[in-house]
Amino acid sequence: MKIRKIVTLVEEIHVEGGKDVSPPARVAVVAAVIENPWAGQGFVQDLGPGIDENASDLGALLAPQVLAALGSPAEAYGKAAIVGLDGEIEHGSALIHTLKFGDHFRKAASATTLLPAVEKRGPSGVAFDIPLKHITDATIRSHHQSLEVRIADAPHAGELVVALAAAAQGRPQQRLASLSTEQ
């Protein structure tokens, strides 16, 4: 795995809807900008070797970093794979939609739900929204949220941006009734 850089973003919301948020709501993202392991090879039928060589190492690298950046236990989480213009969306999906990648985050966060994800192809600086859901119950509405991310110089055409995001709480000032009230 060839890493060009790692980007860490932390957002702290102090006011939402004109009301103070106490304690401030924290969300963190750690993104690795890596060389696409399938770049320049044309159509690759068997993505397995590239998955085996990269997915677990990438998950092991990013999971502890995003939780450290959050600075609190995670209550919600998500992931992203953004593919440069010379790659296929399937290249990003191959790395993040495997237990070899996601189980590092699930174990580190004591989570049981599937990680919600976004995959997309785009040029350097493309904006993407990472969806977040509760770490143990995907039906908890307060934790359904998203975080917009943009890395000015990534991904280059032959790169991938692979990111993990974590939130220490649900949406600030959330007040929707629980899903059980509609069933």
CSV table of C-alpha atoms in Angstrom, one decimal:
chain,number,residue,atom,x,y,z
A,1,MET,CA,0.0,0.0,0.0
A,2,LYS,CA,1.4,3.3,-1.0
A,3,ILE,CA,0.1,6.2,1.1
A,4,ARG,CA,0.6,9.7,-0.1
A,5,LYS,CA,-0.9,11.4,2.9
A,6,ILE,CA,-3.3,11.0,5.8
A,7,VAL,CA,-5.8,13.8,6.6
A,8,THR,CA,-7.6,14.2,9.9
A,9,LEU,CA,-10.6,16.4,10.4
A,10,VAL,CA,-12.4,17.1,13.6
A,11,GLU,CA,-15.6,19.1,13.8
A,12,GLU,CA,-17.0,20.4,17.1
A,13,ILE,CA,-20.5,21.9,17.0
A,14,HIS,CA,-21.1,24.4,19.8
A,15,VAL,CA,-24.5,25.9,18.6
A,16,GLU,CA,-27.2,24.3,16.5
A,17,GLY,CA,-30.6,25.8,15.7
A,18,GLY,CA,-29.6,28.9,17.8
A,19,LYS,CA,-29.2,26.8,20.9
A,20,ASP,CA,-26.0,25.9,22.7
A,21,VAL,CA,-24.8,22.3,22.4
A,22,SER,CA,-23.4,21.1,25.6
A,23,PRO,CA,-21.1,19.3,25.6
A,24,PRO,CA,-20.1,20.3,22.0
A,25,ALA,CA,-20.9,17.6,19.5
A,26,ARG,CA,-17.8,16.0,18.0
A,27,VAL,CA,-17.3,14.2,14.7
A,28,ALA,CA,-13.9,13.0,13.4
A,29,VAL,CA,-12.7,11.8,10.0
A,30,VAL,CA,-9.4,10.2,9.1
A,31,ALA,CA,-8.7,9.7,5.4
A,32,ALA,CA,-5.8,7.9,3.7
A,33,VAL,CA,-4.9,9.0,0.2
A,34,ILE,CA,-3.4,5.9,-1.4
A,35,GLU,CA,-2.3,4.7,-4.8
A,36,ASN,CA,-5.1,2.7,-6.4
A,37,PRO,CA,-3.7,-0.9,-6.3
A,38,TRP,CA,-5.4,-1.6,-9.6
A,39,ALA,CA,-4.4,1.6,-11.4
A,40,GLY,CA,-3.1,1.2,-14.9
A,41,GLN,CA,-4.0,-2.5,-15.2
A,42,GLY,CA,-7.1,-2.1,-17.3
A,43,PHE,CA,-10.1,-4.2,-16.3
A,44,VAL,CA,-9.1,-6.6,-13.5
A,45,GLN,CA,-11.5,-9.5,-13.0
A,46,ASP,CA,-10.1,-10.8,-9.7
A,47,LEU,CA,-9.7,-8.0,-7.2
A,48,GLY,CA,-9.0,-10.5,-4.4
A,49,PRO,CA,-5.2,-10.2,-4.4
A,50,GLY,CA,-5.4,-6.4,-4.1
A,51,ILE,CA,-7.9,-6.7,-1.3
A,52,ASP,CA,-5.7,-9.2,0.5
A,53,GLU,CA,-2.7,-6.9,0.2
A,54,ASN,CA,-4.4,-3.7,1.3
A,55,ALA,CA,-7.8,-3.9,3.0
A,56,SER,CA,-6.7,-5.2,6.5
A,57,ASP,CA,-3.7,-2.9,6.7
A,58,LEU,CA,-5.8,0.1,5.8
A,59,GLY,CA,-8.5,-0.7,8.4
A,60,ALA,CA,-5.8,-1.3,11.0
A,61,LEU,CA,-4.2,2.0,10.2
A,62,LEU,CA,-7.4,4.2,10.1
A,63,ALA,CA,-9.6,2.7,12.9
A,64,PRO,CA,-7.4,3.7,15.9
A,65,GLN,CA,-6.6,7.1,14.4
A,66,VAL,CA,-10.2,8.1,13.9
A,67,LEU,CA,-11.1,7.1,17.5
A,68,ALA,CA,-8.1,9.0,18.9
A,69,ALA,CA,-9.1,12.1,16.9
A,70,LEU,CA,-12.6,11.8,18.2
A,71,GLY,CA,-11.3,11.8,21.8
A,72,SER,CA,-14.5,10.1,23.1
A,73,PRO,CA,-16.1,6.7,22.6
A,74,ALA,CA,-17.8,6.5,19.2
A,75,GLU,CA,-21.6,6.2,19.1
A,76,ALA,CA,-22.0,6.5,15.3
A,77,TYR,CA,-19.7,5.6,12.5
A,78,GLY,CA,-19.3,5.4,8.7
A,79,LYS,CA,-16.8,4.9,5.9
A,80,ALA,CA,-16.0,6.2,2.4
A,81,ALA,CA,-14.0,5.3,-0.7
A,82,ILE,CA,-13.5,7.9,-3.3
A,83,VAL,CA,-11.9,6.8,-6.5
A,84,GLY,CA,-9.8,9.0,-8.8
A,85,LEU,CA,-10.9,9.4,-12.4
A,86,ASP,CA,-8.7,6.6,-13.8
A,87,GLY,CA,-10.2,4.0,-11.5
A,88,GLU,CA,-13.5,2.1,-11.1
A,89,ILE,CA,-15.9,2.6,-8.2
A,90,GLU,CA,-15.5,-1.1,-7.7
A,91,HIS,CA,-11.9,-0.5,-6.7
A,92,GLY,CA,-13.0,1.6,-3.7
A,93,SER,CA,-15.8,-0.8,-2.9
A,94,ALA,CA,-13.3,-3.7,-3.0
A,95,LEU,CA,-11.3,-2.2,-0.2
A,96,ILE,CA,-14.0,-1.0,2.2
A,97,HIS,CA,-16.8,-3.6,1.7
A,98,THR,CA,-14.8,-6.5,3.3
A,99,LEU,CA,-14.6,-7.6,6.9
A,100,LYS,CA,-10.8,-7.4,6.5
A,101,PHE,CA,-11.3,-3.6,6.5
A,102,GLY,CA,-14.4,-2.9,8.5
A,103,ASP,CA,-13.8,-5.3,11.4
A,104,HIS,CA,-10.9,-3.2,12.6
A,105,PHE,CA,-13.3,-0.3,13.2
A,106,ARG,CA,-16.1,-2.5,14.6
A,107,LYS,CA,-13.8,-4.1,17.1
A,108,ALA,CA,-12.1,-0.8,18.1
A,109,ALA,CA,-15.5,0.9,18.6
A,110,SER,CA,-17.2,-2.1,20.2
A,111,ALA,CA,-19.7,-2.0,17.4
A,112,THR,CA,-22.0,-4.6,15.9
A,113,THR,CA,-23.8,-2.9,13.0
A,114,LEU,CA,-22.7,-2.7,9.4
A,115,LEU,CA,-20.7,0.5,8.6
A,116,PRO,CA,-22.8,2.7,6.3
A,117,ALA,CA,-20.7,3.8,3.3
A,118,VAL,CA,-20.4,6.1,0.3
A,119,GLU,CA,-18.4,5.2,-2.8
A,120,LYS,CA,-17.9,7.6,-5.6
A,121,ARG,CA,-15.5,8.5,-8.4
A,122,GLY,CA,-14.3,12.1,-8.9
A,123,PRO,CA,-11.5,14.5,-9.5
A,124,SER,CA,-9.3,16.0,-6.9
A,125,GLY,CA,-11.3,18.1,-4.4
A,126,VAL,CA,-14.5,16.3,-5.0
A,127,ALA,CA,-16.9,16.7,-2.0
A,128,PHE,CA,-18.4,13.6,-0.5
A,129,ASP,CA,-20.8,12.9,2.4
A,130,ILE,CA,-20.0,10.1,4.8
A,131,PRO,CA,-23.2,8.6,6.2
A,132,LEU,CA,-23.1,7.7,9.9
A,133,LYS,CA,-25.3,5.3,11.9
A,134,HIS,CA,-25.4,4.1,15.5
A,135,ILE,CA,-22.7,1.5,16.3
A,136,THR,CA,-25.0,-1.1,17.8
A,137,ASP,CA,-28.5,-0.3,16.5
A,138,ALA,CA,-29.0,1.1,13.0
A,139,THR,CA,-32.6,2.0,13.7
A,140,ILE,CA,-31.7,4.7,16.3
A,141,ARG,CA,-32.7,7.8,14.3
A,142,SER,CA,-30.8,10.3,16.4
A,143,HIS,CA,-27.5,8.9,15.1
A,144,HIS,CA,-28.4,9.0,11.4
A,145,GLN,CA,-26.3,11.9,10.1
A,146,SER,CA,-23.7,12.7,7.6
A,147,LEU,CA,-20.5,14.6,7.4
A,148,GLU,CA,-19.2,16.4,4.3
A,149,VAL,CA,-15.5,15.9,3.5
A,150,ARG,CA,-13.3,17.4,0.8
A,151,ILE,CA,-9.6,17.0,0.3
A,152,ALA,CA,-8.3,19.8,-2.0
A,153,ASP,CA,-5.7,17.7,-3.8
A,154,ALA,CA,-7.1,14.2,-3.7
A,155,PRO,CA,-7.8,11.9,-5.2
A,156,HIS,CA,-5.4,12.2,-8.1
A,157,ALA,CA,-6.5,10.2,-11.1
A,158,GLY,CA,-4.7,7.0,-10.0
A,159,GLU,CA,-5.5,7.3,-6.3
A,160,LEU,CA,-8.2,6.4,-3.8
A,161,VAL,CA,-9.3,8.3,-0.7
A,162,VAL,CA,-10.4,5.8,2.0
A,163,ALA,CA,-11.9,7.3,5.1
A,164,LEU,CA,-13.5,6.4,8.4
A,165,ALA,CA,-15.7,8.7,10.4
A,166,ALA,CA,-17.0,8.6,14.0
A,167,ALA,CA,-19.3,10.7,16.1
A,168,ALA,CA,-19.4,10.9,19.8
A,169,GLN,CA,-23.2,11.4,19.9
A,170,GLY,CA,-26.2,11.7,17.7
A,171,ARG,CA,-27.2,14.8,15.8
A,172,PRO,CA,-27.1,18.0,17.9
A,173,GLN,CA,-30.6,19.0,19.1
A,174,GLN,CA,-32.2,15.9,17.6
A,175,ARG,CA,-35.8,15.5,18.6
A,176,LEU,CA,-37.4,13.0,16.3
A,177,ALA,CA,-39.5,10.3,17.9
A,178,SER,CA,-38.1,6.8,18.0
A,179,LEU,CA,-38.8,4.5,15.1
A,180,SER,CA,-41.0,2.3,17.4
A,181,THR,CA,-43.6,5.1,17.5
A,182,GLU,CA,-44.4,4.5,13.9
A,183,GLN,CA,-44.6,0.7,13.9
